[in-house]
């Protein structure tokens, strides 16, 4: 599908939502963002804001009736650090997502993309594939996202909406929310603190957040339907990643590997098969892991410097 037109973007103030708004606007879409705040922050690419409680089904239907969007990208979800994996609010957001896709289809919307997660998958496969890997989520967060994939597909079929589901693996970059690995390590080292980590034997798939945004924008316009993994397709051992961040942040001797236990439901390997993304959507990442890590550490170092008091800034 090609734009431009009016696009409703939920989660526009989030970590992925911000660069996604800019990527969509650059492709010619008039982006209408949703917010729960009366004073939303400035987000490049958002042409207009709608103040709405998306967990209120009636409010979602009224939102769609007001904005009459041609396309929908639904990224809003509960993201409370340390809680979202098991937060009961996941169920409210599941209901909200179903109501939103249903309202969008009933109002004549044409194309919708939902943001899912690799946590929907059963683990154990060397590469997680949309067609062959089972969905067997181990957390309420993953289960609610998987349920929305199925329910959103049903709603889209009922209304003749073209529907795709972007399963995000591990986005990273400047502005990471609290609790994300790369940002947490870089911020602690920038503050001169020691960092306690797990043994770091897990393999993960990292994709720079601007590339994640471009991938979702490309998926929207491609017309490809169903689940599509959004990742790099490359496995990175966490202990190696931590070492690279520490070297960039100047704290290679300040990492205590193995000082923290692994959290529950923490699989050994989460790496995407990206055949659909590369071959059907035609997306290729623009930012390498080394470049992305360097950008992230520089941004966090600048953020830490700005947060210091004038007296602290003057110290040698």
Coordinates of C-alpha atoms in Angstrom, one line a residue:
X1 CA 0.0 0.0 0.0
X2 CA 1.3 3.5 -0.7
X3 CA 0.4 6.7 1.1
X4 CA 0.0 9.5 1.7
X5 CA -3.1 9.8 3.8
X6 CA -4.1 10.2 7.4
X7 CA -2.4 7.7 9.7
X8 CA -3.4 7.2 13.4
X9 CA -0.3 6.3 15.5
X10 CA -0.8 5.1 19.0
X11 CA 2.2 5.2 21.3
X12 CA 3.7 8.1 19.4
X13 CA 5.5 9.4 22.5
X14 CA 7.2 6.1 23.2
X15 CA 10.7 4.8 22.5
X16 CA 9.8 3.3 19.2
X17 CA 6.9 5.7 18.5
X18 CA 9.0 8.8 18.3
X19 CA 11.3 7.8 15.4
X20 CA 8.3 5.9 13.9
X21 CA 6.3 9.2 13.7
X22 CA 9.2 10.9 11.9
X23 CA 9.7 7.9 9.5
X24 CA 6.0 7.9 8.6
X25 CA 5.8 11.7 8.1
X26 CA 8.9 11.5 5.9
X27 CA 7.0 9.1 3.7
X28 CA 4.1 11.6 3.3
X29 CA 1.7 10.5 5.9
X30 CA -0.3 13.0 8.0
X31 CA 0.4 11.5 11.4
X32 CA -2.2 11.9 14.1
X33 CA -0.7 10.8 17.5
X34 CA -2.5 9.7 20.6
X35 CA -1.6 10.9 24.1
X36 CA -2.9 10.5 27.6
X37 CA -1.4 13.9 28.5
X38 CA -2.9 17.3 28.2
X39 CA 0.5 18.7 27.3
X40 CA 2.1 16.1 25.0
X41 CA 5.8 16.5 24.3
X42 CA 7.1 17.7 20.9
X43 CA 7.5 14.7 18.6
X44 CA 8.8 15.3 15.1
X45 CA 6.4 14.2 12.5
X46 CA 3.2 14.3 14.5
X47 CA 0.8 16.8 12.8
X48 CA -1.9 16.6 15.4
X49 CA -2.6 15.1 18.8
X50 CA -5.7 13.4 20.1
X51 CA -6.1 13.2 23.9
X52 CA -7.7 9.8 24.6
X53 CA -7.8 7.0 27.1
X54 CA -7.3 4.1 24.7
X55 CA -8.3 1.5 27.3
X56 CA -11.9 3.0 27.0
X57 CA -13.5 1.2 24.1
X58 CA -16.1 3.9 23.6
X59 CA -13.3 6.6 23.5
X60 CA -11.4 4.6 20.9
X61 CA -14.5 4.3 18.7
X62 CA -15.1 8.1 19.1
X63 CA -11.4 8.7 18.3
X64 CA -11.6 6.8 15.0
X65 CA -14.9 8.5 14.1
X66 CA -13.2 11.9 14.6
X67 CA -10.0 11.3 12.8
X68 CA -11.2 8.9 10.0
X69 CA -7.7 7.5 9.4
X70 CA -6.8 5.7 6.2
X71 CA -4.1 3.7 8.1
X72 CA -3.4 2.6 11.7
X73 CA -0.2 1.7 13.5
X74 CA -1.0 0.5 17.0
X75 CA 2.0 0.7 19.4
X76 CA 0.6 1.9 22.7
X77 CA 0.8 -0.6 25.6
X78 CA 1.6 -0.8 29.3
X79 CA 5.3 -0.2 29.7
X80 CA 5.9 0.4 33.4
X81 CA 9.5 -0.6 34.0
X82 CA 9.9 -3.7 36.1
X83 CA 6.2 -4.4 35.9
X84 CA 5.0 -4.7 32.4
X85 CA 6.0 -8.4 32.0
X86 CA 3.3 -9.4 34.5
X87 CA 1.2 -6.3 34.8
X88 CA -2.6 -7.1 34.9
X89 CA -2.9 -4.0 32.7
X90 CA -1.8 -6.2 29.8
X91 CA -5.4 -7.6 29.7
X92 CA -6.9 -4.1 29.5
X93 CA -4.5 -3.3 26.6
X94 CA -5.5 -6.5 24.9
X95 CA -9.2 -5.5 25.1
X96 CA -8.3 -1.9 24.0
X97 CA -6.4 -3.2 20.9
X98 CA -9.2 -5.4 19.8
X99 CA -11.7 -2.5 20.1
X100 CA -9.4 -0.1 18.2
X101 CA -8.8 -2.4 15.3
X102 CA -12.6 -3.2 15.1
X103 CA -13.5 0.4 15.2
X104 CA -10.9 1.2 12.5
X105 CA -12.2 -1.4 10.2
X106 CA -15.9 -0.5 10.8
X107 CA -15.0 3.1 9.9
X108 CA -13.6 2.0 6.5
X109 CA -9.8 2.0 7.4
X110 CA -7.7 0.3 4.8
X111 CA -4.4 -0.8 6.4
X112 CA -3.3 -1.6 10.0
X113 CA -0.1 -2.7 11.6
X114 CA 0.2 -3.8 15.2
X115 CA 3.4 -3.9 17.2
X116 CA 4.0 -7.3 18.7
X117 CA 7.0 -8.9 20.5
X118 CA 9.4 -11.8 20.3
X119 CA 8.0 -12.8 23.7
X120 CA 5.0 -14.3 21.9
X121 CA 7.2 -17.2 20.7
X122 CA 8.0 -20.5 22.2
X123 CA 11.8 -20.6 22.8
X124 CA 14.4 -23.2 21.8
X125 CA 14.6 -22.7 18.0
X126 CA 18.0 -21.3 16.8
X127 CA 16.0 -18.8 14.7
X128 CA 12.4 -17.8 15.5
X129 CA 10.4 -18.1 12.3
X130 CA 6.9 -16.6 11.8
X131 CA 5.6 -19.7 9.9
X132 CA 7.3 -22.6 11.8
X133 CA 8.0 -21.5 15.4
X134 CA 5.1 -22.1 17.8
X135 CA 3.5 -19.2 19.8
X136 CA 3.9 -20.2 23.4
X137 CA 4.4 -17.1 25.5
X138 CA 5.8 -17.5 29.1
X139 CA 4.6 -14.1 30.4
X140 CA 1.3 -12.2 30.6
X141 CA 2.8 -9.5 28.4
X142 CA 3.7 -12.0 25.6
X143 CA 0.4 -13.8 26.0
X144 CA -1.6 -10.6 25.7
X145 CA 0.3 -9.5 22.6
X146 CA -0.1 -12.9 21.0
X147 CA -3.9 -12.8 21.7
X148 CA -4.1 -9.4 20.1
X149 CA -2.4 -10.7 17.0
X150 CA -5.1 -13.4 16.7
X151 CA -8.0 -11.1 17.6
X152 CA -6.7 -8.3 15.4
X153 CA -6.5 -10.7 12.5
X154 CA -10.1 -11.7 13.1
X155 CA -11.3 -8.1 13.3
X156 CA -9.4 -7.2 10.1
X157 CA -10.8 -10.2 8.3
X158 CA -14.3 -9.2 9.4
X159 CA -13.9 -5.7 7.9
X160 CA -11.7 -6.4 4.9
X161 CA -8.7 -4.6 6.5
X162 CA -5.2 -5.4 5.3
X163 CA -3.4 -6.3 8.6
X164 CA 0.2 -7.0 9.5
X165 CA 1.8 -7.7 12.8
X166 CA 5.4 -6.5 13.5
X167 CA 7.1 -8.8 16.0
X168 CA 9.8 -6.6 17.5
X169 CA 12.9 -8.3 18.9
X170 CA 15.3 -6.0 20.9
X171 CA 15.2 -2.3 19.9
X172 CA 18.0 -0.2 21.4
X173 CA 19.3 3.3 21.0
X174 CA 19.3 6.8 22.6
X175 CA 16.3 7.4 24.8
X176 CA 16.0 3.8 26.0
X177 CA 13.5 3.5 28.8
X178 CA 14.6 2.5 32.3
X179 CA 15.4 -1.1 32.7
X180 CA 16.8 -1.7 29.2
X181 CA 20.2 -3.3 29.2
X182 CA 22.3 -1.0 27.0
X183 CA 21.0 2.2 28.4
X184 CA 21.2 0.9 32.0
X185 CA 24.9 -0.1 31.6
X186 CA 25.9 3.0 29.8
X187 CA 24.2 5.4 32.3
X188 CA 25.7 3.6 35.3
X189 CA 29.2 3.8 33.9
X190 CA 28.7 7.4 32.9
X191 CA 27.9 8.1 36.5
X192 CA 31.0 6.3 37.7
X193 CA 29.1 3.4 39.2
X194 CA 29.9 -0.3 39.1
X195 CA 27.4 -2.5 37.1
X196 CA 26.2 -5.9 38.3
X197 CA 24.9 -8.1 35.5
X198 CA 24.0 -11.7 34.9
X199 CA 26.6 -14.1 33.4
X200 CA 25.5 -12.8 30.1
X201 CA 25.4 -16.1 28.3
X202 CA 22.1 -15.3 26.6
X203 CA 21.9 -14.6 22.8
X204 CA 19.8 -11.8 21.7
X205 CA 18.9 -9.9 18.5
X206 CA 19.4 -6.1 18.6
X207 CA 18.2 -3.6 16.0
X208 CA 18.8 0.2 16.3
X209 CA 15.6 2.0 17.1
X210 CA 15.7 4.2 14.0
X211 CA 16.0 1.0 11.9
X212 CA 13.0 -0.5 13.8
X213 CA 11.0 2.6 12.9
X214 CA 12.0 2.4 9.2
X215 CA 11.2 -1.3 9.1
X216 CA 7.7 -0.8 10.5
X217 CA 7.1 2.1 8.1
X218 CA 8.2 -0.1 5.2
X219 CA 6.0 -2.9 6.4
X220 CA 3.0 -0.6 6.5
X221 CA 3.5 0.5 2.9
X222 CA 4.5 -3.0 1.6
X223 CA 1.0 -4.5 1.9
X224 CA 2.6 -7.7 3.4
X225 CA 0.1 -9.3 5.7
X226 CA 0.4 -11.4 8.9
X227 CA 3.3 -11.6 11.3
X228 CA 6.7 -10.2 10.3
X229 CA 9.8 -10.4 12.5
X230 CA 11.6 -7.0 13.0
X231 CA 15.1 -7.7 14.0
X232 CA 18.7 -7.9 12.7
X233 CA 18.7 -11.7 12.3
X234 CA 22.1 -11.7 14.1
X235 CA 22.8 -13.3 17.5
X236 CA 24.8 -11.3 20.0
X237 CA 26.0 -12.9 23.3
X238 CA 25.0 -10.5 26.1
X239 CA 28.4 -10.6 27.8
X240 CA 30.0 -9.6 24.6
X241 CA 27.5 -6.7 24.1
X242 CA 28.1 -5.5 27.7
X243 CA 31.9 -5.5 27.1
X244 CA 31.4 -3.4 24.0
X245 CA 29.3 -0.9 25.8
X246 CA 31.7 -0.8 28.7
X247 CA 34.6 -0.2 26.3
X248 CA 32.8 2.7 24.6
X249 CA 31.8 4.2 28.0
X250 CA 35.2 3.9 29.5
X251 CA 34.3 1.4 32.2
X252 CA 35.6 -1.9 31.1
X253 CA 36.8 -2.7 34.7
X254 CA 33.5 -1.7 36.3
X255 CA 31.4 -4.7 35.2
X256 CA 30.6 -7.5 37.6
X257 CA 29.5 -10.3 35.4
X258 CA 27.4 -12.9 37.2
X259 CA 26.7 -10.7 40.2
X260 CA 22.9 -10.8 39.4
X261 CA 20.7 -13.8 38.9
X262 CA 18.9 -14.2 35.6
X263 CA 15.2 -13.2 35.8
X264 CA 12.5 -15.7 35.5
X265 CA 11.4 -16.7 32.0
X266 CA 14.7 -15.5 30.6
X267 CA 15.4 -17.7 27.6
X268 CA 18.8 -18.6 26.4
X269 CA 18.2 -17.4 22.8
X270 CA 15.9 -15.0 21.1
X271 CA 17.0 -14.4 17.5
X272 CA 14.8 -13.6 14.5
X273 CA 14.5 -15.2 11.2
X274 CA 14.2 -12.1 8.9
X275 CA 13.4 -13.7 5.6
X276 CA 10.0 -12.0 5.4
X277 CA 11.3 -8.6 6.4
X278 CA 14.2 -8.7 3.9
X279 CA 12.7 -10.6 1.0
X280 CA 9.0 -9.6 1.1
X281 CA 9.1 -6.2 2.8
X282 CA 12.5 -5.4 1.2
X283 CA 14.0 -3.8 4.3
X284 CA 17.7 -3.7 5.1
X285 CA 19.1 -2.1 8.3
X286 CA 21.1 1.1 7.8
X287 CA 22.9 1.2 11.2
X288 CA 25.4 -1.5 12.3
X289 CA 25.6 -2.6 15.9
X290 CA 28.9 -1.0 16.4
X291 CA 27.6 2.4 15.0
X292 CA 24.4 2.1 17.0
X293 CA 26.2 1.4 20.3
X294 CA 28.5 4.3 19.7
X295 CA 25.6 6.7 19.0
X296 CA 23.8 5.4 22.1
X297 CA 26.8 5.8 24.5
X298 CA 27.5 9.3 23.2
X299 CA 23.9 10.3 23.6
X300 CA 23.8 9.0 27.2
X301 CA 27.1 10.6 28.0
X302 CA 25.7 14.0 26.8
X303 CA 22.5 13.4 28.7
X304 CA 24.5 12.7 31.9
X305 CA 26.7 15.8 31.4
X306 CA 23.6 18.0 31.0
X307 CA 22.1 16.6 34.1
X308 CA 25.1 17.7 36.3
X309 CA 25.0 20.8 38.3
X310 CA 27.3 23.7 37.3
X311 CA 29.6 22.9 40.3
X312 CA 29.8 19.2 39.3
X313 CA 30.5 20.2 35.7
X314 CA 33.5 22.3 36.8
X315 CA 35.2 19.5 38.6
X316 CA 38.3 18.1 36.9

